[in-house]
Coordinates of C-alpha atoms in Angstrom, one line a residue:
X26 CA 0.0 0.0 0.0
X27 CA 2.6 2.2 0.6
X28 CA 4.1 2.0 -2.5
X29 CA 0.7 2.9 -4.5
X30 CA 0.6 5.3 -2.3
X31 CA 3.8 7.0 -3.0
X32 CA 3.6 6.2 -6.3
X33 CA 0.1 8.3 -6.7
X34 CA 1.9 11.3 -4.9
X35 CA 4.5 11.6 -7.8
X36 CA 1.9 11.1 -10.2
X37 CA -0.2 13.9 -9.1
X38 CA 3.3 16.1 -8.6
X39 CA 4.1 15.6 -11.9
X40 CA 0.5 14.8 -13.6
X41 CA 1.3 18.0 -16.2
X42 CA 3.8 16.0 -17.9
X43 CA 1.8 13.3 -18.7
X44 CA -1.4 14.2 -19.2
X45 CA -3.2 17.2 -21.1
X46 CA -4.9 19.3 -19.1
X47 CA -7.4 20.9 -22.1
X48 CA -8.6 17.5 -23.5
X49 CA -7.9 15.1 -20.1
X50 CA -6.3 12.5 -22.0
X51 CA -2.9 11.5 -22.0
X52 CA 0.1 12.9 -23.8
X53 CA 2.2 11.0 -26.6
X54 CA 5.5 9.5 -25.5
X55 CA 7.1 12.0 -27.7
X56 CA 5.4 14.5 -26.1
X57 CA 6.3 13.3 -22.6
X58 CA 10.0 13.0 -23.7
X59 CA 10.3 16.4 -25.0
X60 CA 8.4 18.0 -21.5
X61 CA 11.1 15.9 -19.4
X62 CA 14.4 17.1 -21.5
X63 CA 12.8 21.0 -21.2
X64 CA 12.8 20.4 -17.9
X65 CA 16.1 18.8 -17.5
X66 CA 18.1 21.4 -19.7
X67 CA 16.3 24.2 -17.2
X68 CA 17.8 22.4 -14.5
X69 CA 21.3 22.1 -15.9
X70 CA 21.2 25.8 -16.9
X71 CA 20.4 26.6 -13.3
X72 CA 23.4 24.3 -11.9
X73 CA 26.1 26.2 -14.1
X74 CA 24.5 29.3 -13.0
X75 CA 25.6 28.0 -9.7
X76 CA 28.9 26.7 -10.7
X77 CA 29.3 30.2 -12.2
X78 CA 28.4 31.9 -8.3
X79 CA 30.1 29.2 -6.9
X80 CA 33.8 30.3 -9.0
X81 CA 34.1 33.9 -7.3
X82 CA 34.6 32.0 -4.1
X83 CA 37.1 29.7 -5.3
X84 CA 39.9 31.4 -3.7
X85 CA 39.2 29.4 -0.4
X86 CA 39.6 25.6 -1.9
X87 CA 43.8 26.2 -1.5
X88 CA 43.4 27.5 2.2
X89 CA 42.7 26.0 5.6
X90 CA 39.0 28.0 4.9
X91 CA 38.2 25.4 2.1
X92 CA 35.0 24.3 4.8
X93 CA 34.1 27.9 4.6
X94 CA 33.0 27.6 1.0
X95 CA 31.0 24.4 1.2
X96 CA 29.2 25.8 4.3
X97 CA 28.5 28.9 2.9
X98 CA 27.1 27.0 -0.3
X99 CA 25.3 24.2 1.4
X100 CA 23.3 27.0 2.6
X101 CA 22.7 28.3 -0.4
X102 CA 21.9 24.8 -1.8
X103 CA 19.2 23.9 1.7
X104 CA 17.3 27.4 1.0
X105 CA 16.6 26.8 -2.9
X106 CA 16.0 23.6 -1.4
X107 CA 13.1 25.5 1.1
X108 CA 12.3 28.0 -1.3
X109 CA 11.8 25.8 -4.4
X110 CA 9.0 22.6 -2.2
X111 CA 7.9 25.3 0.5
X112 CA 4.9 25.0 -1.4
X113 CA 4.4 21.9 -2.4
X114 CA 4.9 21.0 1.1
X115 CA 1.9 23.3 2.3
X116 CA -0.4 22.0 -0.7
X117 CA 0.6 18.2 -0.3
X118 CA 1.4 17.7 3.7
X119 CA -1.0 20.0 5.5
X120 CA -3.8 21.3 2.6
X121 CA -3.9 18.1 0.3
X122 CA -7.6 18.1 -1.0
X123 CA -7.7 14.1 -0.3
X124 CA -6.6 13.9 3.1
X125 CA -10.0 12.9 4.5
X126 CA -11.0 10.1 1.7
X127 CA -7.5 8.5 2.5
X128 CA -8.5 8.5 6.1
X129 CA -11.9 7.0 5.7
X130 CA -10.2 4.0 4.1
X131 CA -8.4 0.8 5.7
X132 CA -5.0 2.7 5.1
X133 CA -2.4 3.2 7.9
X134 CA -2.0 6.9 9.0
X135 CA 1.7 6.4 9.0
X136 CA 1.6 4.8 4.8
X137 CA -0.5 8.3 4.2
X138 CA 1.8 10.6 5.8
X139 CA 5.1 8.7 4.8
X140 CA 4.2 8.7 0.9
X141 CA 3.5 12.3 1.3
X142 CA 6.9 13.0 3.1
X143 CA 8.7 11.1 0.3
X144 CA 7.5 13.5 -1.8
X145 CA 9.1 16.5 -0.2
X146 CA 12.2 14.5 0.6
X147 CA 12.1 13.9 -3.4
X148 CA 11.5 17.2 -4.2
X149 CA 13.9 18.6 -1.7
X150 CA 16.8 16.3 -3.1
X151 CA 16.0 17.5 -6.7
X152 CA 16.5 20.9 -6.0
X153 CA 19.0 20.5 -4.0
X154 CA 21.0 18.7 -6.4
X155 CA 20.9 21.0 -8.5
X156 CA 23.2 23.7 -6.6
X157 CA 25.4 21.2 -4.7
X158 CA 26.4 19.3 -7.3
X159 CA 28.1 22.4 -9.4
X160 CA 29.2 23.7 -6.0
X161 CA 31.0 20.2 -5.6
X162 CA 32.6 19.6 -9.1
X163 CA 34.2 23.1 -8.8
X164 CA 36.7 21.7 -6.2
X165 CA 37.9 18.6 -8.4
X166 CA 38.4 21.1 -11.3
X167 CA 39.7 23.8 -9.8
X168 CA 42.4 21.4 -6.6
X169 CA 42.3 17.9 -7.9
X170 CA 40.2 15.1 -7.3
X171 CA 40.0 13.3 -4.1
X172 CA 37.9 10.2 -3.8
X173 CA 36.9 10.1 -0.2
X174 CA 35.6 13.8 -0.8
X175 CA 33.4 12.6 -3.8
X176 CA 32.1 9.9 -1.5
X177 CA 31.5 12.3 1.4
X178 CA 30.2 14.6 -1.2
X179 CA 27.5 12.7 -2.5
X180 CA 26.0 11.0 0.7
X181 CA 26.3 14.7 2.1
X182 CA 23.5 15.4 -1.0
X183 CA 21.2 13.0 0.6
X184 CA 21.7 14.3 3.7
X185 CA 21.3 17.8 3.0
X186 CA 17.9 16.7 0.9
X187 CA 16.7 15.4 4.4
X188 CA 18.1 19.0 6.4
X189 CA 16.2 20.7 3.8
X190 CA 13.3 18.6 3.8
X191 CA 12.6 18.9 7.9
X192 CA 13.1 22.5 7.6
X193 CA 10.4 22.5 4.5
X194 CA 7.8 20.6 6.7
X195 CA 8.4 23.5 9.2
X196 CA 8.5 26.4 7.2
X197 CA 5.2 24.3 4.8
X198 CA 3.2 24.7 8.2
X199 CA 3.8 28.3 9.0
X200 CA 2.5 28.9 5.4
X201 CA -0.6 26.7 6.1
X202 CA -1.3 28.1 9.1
X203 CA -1.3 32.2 8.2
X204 CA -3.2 30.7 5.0
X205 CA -5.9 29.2 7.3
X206 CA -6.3 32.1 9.7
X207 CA -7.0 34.8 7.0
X208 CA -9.7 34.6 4.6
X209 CA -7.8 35.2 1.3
X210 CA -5.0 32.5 1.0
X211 CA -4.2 33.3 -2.6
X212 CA -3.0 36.7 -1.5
X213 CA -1.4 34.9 1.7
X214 CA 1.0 32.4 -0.7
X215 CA 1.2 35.4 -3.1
X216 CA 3.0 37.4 -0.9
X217 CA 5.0 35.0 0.9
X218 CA 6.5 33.8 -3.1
X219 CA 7.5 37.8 -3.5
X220 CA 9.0 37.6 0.2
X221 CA 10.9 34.7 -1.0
X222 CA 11.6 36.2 -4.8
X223 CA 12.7 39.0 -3.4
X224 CA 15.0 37.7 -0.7
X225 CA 16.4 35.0 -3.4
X226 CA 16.7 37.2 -6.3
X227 CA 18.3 39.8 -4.0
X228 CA 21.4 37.4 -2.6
X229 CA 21.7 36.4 -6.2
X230 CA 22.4 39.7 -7.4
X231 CA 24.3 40.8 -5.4
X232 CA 26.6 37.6 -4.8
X233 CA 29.3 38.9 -6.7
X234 CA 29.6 41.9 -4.1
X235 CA 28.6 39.3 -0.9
X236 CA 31.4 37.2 -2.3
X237 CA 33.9 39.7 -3.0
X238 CA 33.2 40.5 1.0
X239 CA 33.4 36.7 2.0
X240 CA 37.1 36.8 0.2
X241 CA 38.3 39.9 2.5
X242 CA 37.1 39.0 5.7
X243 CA 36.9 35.3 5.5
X244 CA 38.6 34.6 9.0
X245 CA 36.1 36.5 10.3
X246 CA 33.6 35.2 8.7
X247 CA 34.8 31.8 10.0
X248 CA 34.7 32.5 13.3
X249 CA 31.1 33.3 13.2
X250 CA 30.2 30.4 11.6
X251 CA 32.0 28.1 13.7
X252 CA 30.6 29.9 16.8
X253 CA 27.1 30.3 15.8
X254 CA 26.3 28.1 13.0
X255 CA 27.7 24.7 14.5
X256 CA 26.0 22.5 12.1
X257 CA 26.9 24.7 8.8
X258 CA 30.4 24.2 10.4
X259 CA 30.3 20.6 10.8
X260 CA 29.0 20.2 6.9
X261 CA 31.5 22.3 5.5
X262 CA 34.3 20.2 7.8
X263 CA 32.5 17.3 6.4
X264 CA 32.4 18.2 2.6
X265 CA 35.7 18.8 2.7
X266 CA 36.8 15.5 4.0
X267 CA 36.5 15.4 7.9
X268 CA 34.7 12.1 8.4
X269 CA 34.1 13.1 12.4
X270 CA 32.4 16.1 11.0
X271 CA 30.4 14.3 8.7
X272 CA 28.9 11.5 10.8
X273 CA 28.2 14.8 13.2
X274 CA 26.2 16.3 10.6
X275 CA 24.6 13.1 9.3
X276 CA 23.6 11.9 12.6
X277 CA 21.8 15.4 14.0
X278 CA 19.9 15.8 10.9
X279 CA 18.4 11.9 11.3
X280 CA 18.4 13.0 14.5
X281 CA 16.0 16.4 13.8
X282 CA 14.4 14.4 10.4
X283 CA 13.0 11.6 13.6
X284 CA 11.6 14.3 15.5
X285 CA 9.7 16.1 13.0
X286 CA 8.2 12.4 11.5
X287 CA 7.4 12.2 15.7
X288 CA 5.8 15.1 15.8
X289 CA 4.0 14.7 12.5
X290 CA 2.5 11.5 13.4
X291 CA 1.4 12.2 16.7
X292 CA -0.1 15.5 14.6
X293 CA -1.1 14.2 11.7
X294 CA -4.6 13.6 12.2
X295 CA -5.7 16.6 13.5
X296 CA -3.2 18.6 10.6
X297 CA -4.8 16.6 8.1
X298 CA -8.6 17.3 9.1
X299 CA -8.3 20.8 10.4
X300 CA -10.4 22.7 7.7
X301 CA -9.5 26.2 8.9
X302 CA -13.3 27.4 9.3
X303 CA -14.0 28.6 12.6
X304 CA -17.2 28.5 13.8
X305 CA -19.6 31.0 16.2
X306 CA -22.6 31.0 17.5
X307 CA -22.5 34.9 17.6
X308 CA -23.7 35.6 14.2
X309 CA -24.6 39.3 13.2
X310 CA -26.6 39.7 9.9
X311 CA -24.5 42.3 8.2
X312 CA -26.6 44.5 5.7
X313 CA -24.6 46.1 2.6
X314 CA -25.6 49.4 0.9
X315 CA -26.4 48.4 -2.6
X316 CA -23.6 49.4 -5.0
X317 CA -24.0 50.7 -8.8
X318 CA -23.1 48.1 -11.0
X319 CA -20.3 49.3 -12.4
X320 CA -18.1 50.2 -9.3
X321 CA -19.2 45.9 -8.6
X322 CA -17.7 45.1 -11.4
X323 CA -14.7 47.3 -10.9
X324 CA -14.5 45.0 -7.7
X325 CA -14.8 42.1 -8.6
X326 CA -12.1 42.8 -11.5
X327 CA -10.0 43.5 -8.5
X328 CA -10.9 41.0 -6.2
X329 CA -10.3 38.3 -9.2
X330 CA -6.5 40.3 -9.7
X331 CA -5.1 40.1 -5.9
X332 CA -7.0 36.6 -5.1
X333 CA -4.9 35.0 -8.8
X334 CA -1.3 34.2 -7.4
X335 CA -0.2 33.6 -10.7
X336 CA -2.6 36.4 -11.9
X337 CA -0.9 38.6 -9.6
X338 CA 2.7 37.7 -10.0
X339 CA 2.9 37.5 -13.9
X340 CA 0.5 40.7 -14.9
X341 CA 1.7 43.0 -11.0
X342 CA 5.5 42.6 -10.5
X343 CA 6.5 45.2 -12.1
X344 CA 4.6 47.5 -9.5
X345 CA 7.3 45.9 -6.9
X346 CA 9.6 47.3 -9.2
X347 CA 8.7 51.0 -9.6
X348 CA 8.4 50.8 -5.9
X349 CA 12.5 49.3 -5.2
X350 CA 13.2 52.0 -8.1
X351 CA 12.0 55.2 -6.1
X352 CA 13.2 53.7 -2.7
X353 CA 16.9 53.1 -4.8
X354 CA 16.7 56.3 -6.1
X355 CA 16.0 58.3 -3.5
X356 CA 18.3 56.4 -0.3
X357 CA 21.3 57.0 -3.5
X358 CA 20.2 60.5 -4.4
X359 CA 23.1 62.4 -2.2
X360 CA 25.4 59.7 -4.6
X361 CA 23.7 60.3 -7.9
X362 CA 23.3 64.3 -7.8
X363 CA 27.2 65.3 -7.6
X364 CA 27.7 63.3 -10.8
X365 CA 24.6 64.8 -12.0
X366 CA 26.4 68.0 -11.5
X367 CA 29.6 67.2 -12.7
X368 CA 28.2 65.8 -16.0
X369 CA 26.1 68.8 -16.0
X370 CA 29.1 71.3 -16.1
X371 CA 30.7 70.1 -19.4
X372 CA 27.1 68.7 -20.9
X373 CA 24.9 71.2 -19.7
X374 CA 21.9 69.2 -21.3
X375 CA 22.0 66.3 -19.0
X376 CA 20.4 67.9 -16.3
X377 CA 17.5 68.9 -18.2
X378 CA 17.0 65.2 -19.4
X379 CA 16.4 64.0 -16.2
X380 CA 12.6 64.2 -16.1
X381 CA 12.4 61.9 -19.6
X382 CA 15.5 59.4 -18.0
X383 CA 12.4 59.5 -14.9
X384 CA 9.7 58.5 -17.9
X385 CA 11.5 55.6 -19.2
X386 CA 12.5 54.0 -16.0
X387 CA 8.8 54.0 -14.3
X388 CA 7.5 53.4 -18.0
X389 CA 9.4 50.5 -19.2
X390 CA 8.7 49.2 -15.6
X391 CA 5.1 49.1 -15.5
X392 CA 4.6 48.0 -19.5
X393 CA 5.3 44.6 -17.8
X394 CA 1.8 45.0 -16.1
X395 CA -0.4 44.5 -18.5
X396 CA -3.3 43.2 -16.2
X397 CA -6.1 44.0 -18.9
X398 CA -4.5 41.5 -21.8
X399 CA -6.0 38.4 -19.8
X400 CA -9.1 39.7 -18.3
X401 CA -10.9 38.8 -21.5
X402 CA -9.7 35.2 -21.3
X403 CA -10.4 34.5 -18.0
X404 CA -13.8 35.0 -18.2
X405 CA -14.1 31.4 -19.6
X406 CA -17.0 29.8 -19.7
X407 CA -19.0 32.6 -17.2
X408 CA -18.4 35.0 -20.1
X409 CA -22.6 34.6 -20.3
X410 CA -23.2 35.9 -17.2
X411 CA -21.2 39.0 -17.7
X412 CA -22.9 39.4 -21.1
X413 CA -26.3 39.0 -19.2
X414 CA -26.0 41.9 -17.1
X415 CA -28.3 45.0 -17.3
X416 CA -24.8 47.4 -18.0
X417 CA -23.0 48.4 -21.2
X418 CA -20.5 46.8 -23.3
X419 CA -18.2 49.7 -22.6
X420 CA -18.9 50.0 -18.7
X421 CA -17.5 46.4 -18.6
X422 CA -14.7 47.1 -20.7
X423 CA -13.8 50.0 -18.5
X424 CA -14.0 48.1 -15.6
X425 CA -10.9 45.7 -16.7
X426 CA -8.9 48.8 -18.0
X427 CA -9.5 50.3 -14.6
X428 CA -7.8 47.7 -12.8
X429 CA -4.5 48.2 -14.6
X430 CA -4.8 52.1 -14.8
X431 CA -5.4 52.1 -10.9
X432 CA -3.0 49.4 -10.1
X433 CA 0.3 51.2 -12.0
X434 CA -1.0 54.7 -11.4
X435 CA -1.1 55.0 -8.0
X436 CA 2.3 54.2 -7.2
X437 CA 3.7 55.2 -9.8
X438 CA 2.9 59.1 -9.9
X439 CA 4.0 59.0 -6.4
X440 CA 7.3 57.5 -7.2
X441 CA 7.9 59.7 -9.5
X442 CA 7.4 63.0 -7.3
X443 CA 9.6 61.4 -4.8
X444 CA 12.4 60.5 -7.6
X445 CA 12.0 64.2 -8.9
X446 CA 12.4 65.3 -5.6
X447 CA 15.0 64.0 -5.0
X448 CA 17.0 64.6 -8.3
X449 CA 16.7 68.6 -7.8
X450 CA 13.6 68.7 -10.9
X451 CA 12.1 71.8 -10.8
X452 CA 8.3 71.4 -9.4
X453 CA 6.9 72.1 -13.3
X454 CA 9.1 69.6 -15.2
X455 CA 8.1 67.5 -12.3
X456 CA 4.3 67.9 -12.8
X457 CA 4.8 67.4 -16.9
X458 CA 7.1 64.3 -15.9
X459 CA 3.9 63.1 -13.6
X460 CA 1.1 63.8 -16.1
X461 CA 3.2 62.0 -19.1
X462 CA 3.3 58.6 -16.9
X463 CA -0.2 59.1 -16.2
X464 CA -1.3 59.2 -19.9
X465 CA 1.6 56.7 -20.9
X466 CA -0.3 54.7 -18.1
X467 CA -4.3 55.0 -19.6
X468 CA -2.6 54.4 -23.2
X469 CA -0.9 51.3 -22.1
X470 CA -3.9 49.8 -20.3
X471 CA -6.5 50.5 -23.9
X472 CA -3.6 48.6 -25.9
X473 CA -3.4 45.6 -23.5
X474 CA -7.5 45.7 -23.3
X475 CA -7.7 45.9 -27.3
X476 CA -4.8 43.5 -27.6
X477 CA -6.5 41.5 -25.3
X478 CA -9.7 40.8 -27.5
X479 CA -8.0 39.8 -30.6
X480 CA -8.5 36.1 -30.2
X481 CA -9.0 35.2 -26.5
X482 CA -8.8 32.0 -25.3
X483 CA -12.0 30.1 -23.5
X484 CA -11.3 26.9 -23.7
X485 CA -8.2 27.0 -20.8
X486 CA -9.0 24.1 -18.1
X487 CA -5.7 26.1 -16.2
X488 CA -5.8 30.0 -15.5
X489 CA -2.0 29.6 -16.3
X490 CA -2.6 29.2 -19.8
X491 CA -4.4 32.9 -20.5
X492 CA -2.1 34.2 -18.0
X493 CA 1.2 32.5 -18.8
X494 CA 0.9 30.7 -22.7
X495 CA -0.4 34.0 -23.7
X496 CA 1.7 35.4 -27.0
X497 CA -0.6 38.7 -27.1
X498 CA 1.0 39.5 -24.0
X499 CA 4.5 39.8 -26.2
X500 CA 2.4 42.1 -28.4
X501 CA 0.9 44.1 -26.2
X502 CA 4.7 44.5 -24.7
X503 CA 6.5 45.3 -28.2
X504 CA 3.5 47.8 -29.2
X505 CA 3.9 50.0 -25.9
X506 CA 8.0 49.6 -25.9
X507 CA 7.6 51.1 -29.8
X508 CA 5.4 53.9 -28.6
X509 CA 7.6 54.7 -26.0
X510 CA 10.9 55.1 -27.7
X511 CA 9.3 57.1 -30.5
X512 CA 7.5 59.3 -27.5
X513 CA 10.9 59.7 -25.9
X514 CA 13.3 59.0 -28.3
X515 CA 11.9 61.7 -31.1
X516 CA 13.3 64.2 -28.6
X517 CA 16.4 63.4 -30.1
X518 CA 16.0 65.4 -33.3
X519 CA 15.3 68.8 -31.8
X520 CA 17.1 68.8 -28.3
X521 CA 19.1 72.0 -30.1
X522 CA 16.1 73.7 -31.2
X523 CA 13.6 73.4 -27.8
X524 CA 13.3 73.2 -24.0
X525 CA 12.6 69.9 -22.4
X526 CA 10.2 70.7 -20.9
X527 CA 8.3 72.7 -24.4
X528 CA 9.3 69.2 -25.5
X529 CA 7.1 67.4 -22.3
X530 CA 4.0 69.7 -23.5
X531 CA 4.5 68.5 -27.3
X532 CA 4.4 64.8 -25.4
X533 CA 1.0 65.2 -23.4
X534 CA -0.9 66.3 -26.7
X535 CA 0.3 63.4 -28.8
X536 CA -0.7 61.0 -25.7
X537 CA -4.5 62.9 -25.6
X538 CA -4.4 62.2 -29.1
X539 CA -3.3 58.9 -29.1
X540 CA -5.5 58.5 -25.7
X541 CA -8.9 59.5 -28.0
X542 CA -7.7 57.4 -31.3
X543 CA -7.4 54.7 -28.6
X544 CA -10.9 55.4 -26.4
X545 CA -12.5 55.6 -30.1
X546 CA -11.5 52.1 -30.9
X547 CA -12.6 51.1 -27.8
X548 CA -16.2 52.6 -27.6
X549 CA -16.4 51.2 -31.8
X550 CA -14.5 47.8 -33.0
X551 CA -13.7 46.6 -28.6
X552 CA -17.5 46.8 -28.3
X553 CA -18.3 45.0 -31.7
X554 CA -16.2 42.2 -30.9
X555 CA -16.7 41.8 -27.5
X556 CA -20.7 41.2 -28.0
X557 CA -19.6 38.7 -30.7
X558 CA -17.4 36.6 -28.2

């Protein structure tokens, strides 16, 4: 039983690659092959990225600090580990849909939960794998080879696959948890995966610097570690080819991987069965002022945008962009002015570019967001409903290019005051800087609406595919990129004959124009098509 069981787990892990979600049947082997070598050649990609991080601190394999680095990178490897079945391990230990039908049959507690732990352990060792292995090849190609190393090496993989794995149960039920106790969990595990972006994507970044620093203060560095991170010690002894260290390390993380299968069995029950609802006998009948039916439909545009996770993440990233940008900007503005200024006093027109160098950033930001492309598509099969309603074509149309106008104008014309403010713009370049994102802004969001309707897709059986296998998004993209370079870029060809900010005035007509060409197609052809969907 156990082995069905653990067998079905994988199955439904990896059911994408074998079956097709549109028609339900299953895929050809070709088909199947081709999904599995994608995903391999992703993989391998990602493990010279690695090998390629992993190179800068290469400069401690001919010291006595040669732990150092395969500490510093086992951690690295455990929290891709964490950050990569996190999930998972929410959706298949705590929240799995099935939990209560495999507990109404003659199956033993301990077979469901120990095929459902062999599934993060498996996903956990895949991920895994795929920094530590580059991070342990370096070594042999940079020192020599040594055999007990390789050996110690790879059991360490398997070992560190059950580290991370303990530490993904753990972290798995914090995230189930908070997603129980508040009433939107989509947003809840949409904001904990930009937490973890952010704080992934960040380290990444700037690894070059953090490893340049690990190089000049190594010793210290050291010390710390092998003072306050005793078992990060202990792997990096034991990577290295300290076999007390490594039976150290092996034998606390059994030792922590027992008490977390303890726990979970005592707990598993309860976990498995705990639906999150809470119930009260002190029931209030709440009565809602009736609202027009255009500002509902507003909402639930809205509602259906921050409750999407992958709606949210693909389409509203770039907003968590425009937001770093002015926060960048404006901690380095006491950096960036001086060489403003010395720029300025041998090209005296730099300074006066400053409010269109403002325009591109937050533009070319925020063209990314194209939340209205989609919202066609994702109607589906409800489209009749929404076609049903006593309201007008164009008041629903307006509803789903409100969501992306409100969404990337908001922050963004405050960004931009606070960027101008604090790169010296004089208080009228910075209002014409504010008013040419705005309008950049509306035109964006009628291209991605009228882009949007050119062929939408119905049939999905996955809200990835409108969101994600969506090419009119790439269109909607190239079309606003072209309109800003010719917006922006036209200044180049009479910088000698007029004023910046003349030039920003010239910039808001051709956007009102563009804006009504754009509103006219809209209230005409968007309307026609939309009531022959």
């Amino acid at each position: 039983m156990l082995k069905s069981l653990i067998k079905k787990q994988y199955y439904e892990c990896f059911r994408g690659y074998f079956i097709n979600n549109k028609t339900g049947k299953a895929k050809s082997k070709a088909s199947i092959i081709s999904t599995f070598v994608f995903f391999a050649f992703a993989m391998l990609i990602l493990s010279f990225c690695f090998y390629g991080l992993a190179y800068n601190s290469s400069p401690f394999l001919s010291t006595e600090y040669k732990w150092l680095y395969y500490s510093l990178f086992g951690m690295t490897a455990i929290g891709l580990g964490i950050f990569a079945s996190v999930f998972s391990t929410s959706k298949s230990l705590y929240n799995a849909k099935d939990n209560d039908l495999l507990l109404s049959m003659p199956i033993k507690e301990k077979d469901i939960l120990l095929s459902r732990i062999s599934l993060v352990y498996g996903l956990s060792l895949l991920y895994t794998s795929v920094a530590w292995i580059p991070i342990c090849i370096l070594p042999f190609v940079e020192v020599g080879f040594d055999l007990v190393v390789c050996l110690l090496d790879i059991i360490l993989l398997f070992v560190i696959a059950l580290f991370t794995s303990v530490l993904s149960c753990a972290v798995g039920y914090v995230v189930a948890a908070i997603s129980r106790k508040v009433k939107n969990r989509s947003l809840v595990t949409t904001l904990l995966s930009l937490i973890f972006l952010g704080a992934y994507y960040f380290v990444c970044f700037k690894f070059s610097s953090i490893a340049e620093n690990i190089v000049l203060n190594g010793e210290a560095i050291a010390d710390k570690i092998s003072t306050w991170g005793y078992l990060f010690y202990q792997l990096g002894l034991g990577a290295s080819g300290n076999i007390l260290s490594f039976i150290i390390f092996t034998v606390i993380c059994i030792a922590l991987a027992y008490v977390c299968y303890i726990i979970l069995v005592k707990s598993f029950t309860r976990i498995a069965t705990h639906s999150g609802v809470e119930t009260s006998t002190n029931k209030k009948i709440v009565y809602k002022q009736r609202k027009k039916l255009s500002l509902a439909l507003l909402g639930k545009e809205f509602r259906r945008f921050v409750s999407t996770p992958i709606y949210l993440l693909n389409c509203g990233l770039g907003i968590v962009f425009v937001i770093a940008a002015g926060v960048y900007l404006f901690i380095k503005a006491s950096t960036i002015n001086p060489i403003i200024e010395a720029f300025s006093s041998e090209f005296p027109i730099v300074k006066e570019l400053i409010p269109l160098v403002v325009i591109v950033i937050i533009c070319l930001i925020i063209v990314i967001n194209a939340i209205a492309v989609p919202s066609i598509a994702l109607e589906g099969k409800n489209l009749w409903i929404l076609k049903s309603l006593p309201i007008k074509t164009i008041e629903i149309l307006n509803a789903k290019r409100l969501v992306q106008v409100l969404f990337n104008a908001i922050p963004s014309v405050i960004v931009a005051f606070i960027i101008c403010y604090a790169l010296n713009v004089e208080i009228s370049n910075s209002i014409m800087t504010v008013l040419n994102i705005f309008l950049y802004i509306e035109i964006s969001a009628s291209i991605a609406l009228l882009v949007g309707m050119i062929n939408p897709n119905f049939t999905w059986t996955n809200e990835a595919q409108p969101i994600k296998q969506n090419l009119y998004l790439l269109l909607d993209w190239a079309i606003c990129l072209v309109l800003l370079a010719l917006l922006v870029g036209s200044y180049y060809f009479f910088y000698d004959k007029i004023q910046v900010f003349d030039y920003l005035e010239y910039m808001i007509i051709a956007q009102c124009l563009i804006f009504s060409l754009l509103r006219r197609l809209l209230d005409t052809w968007a309307v026609k098509k939309f009531n022959e969907l």
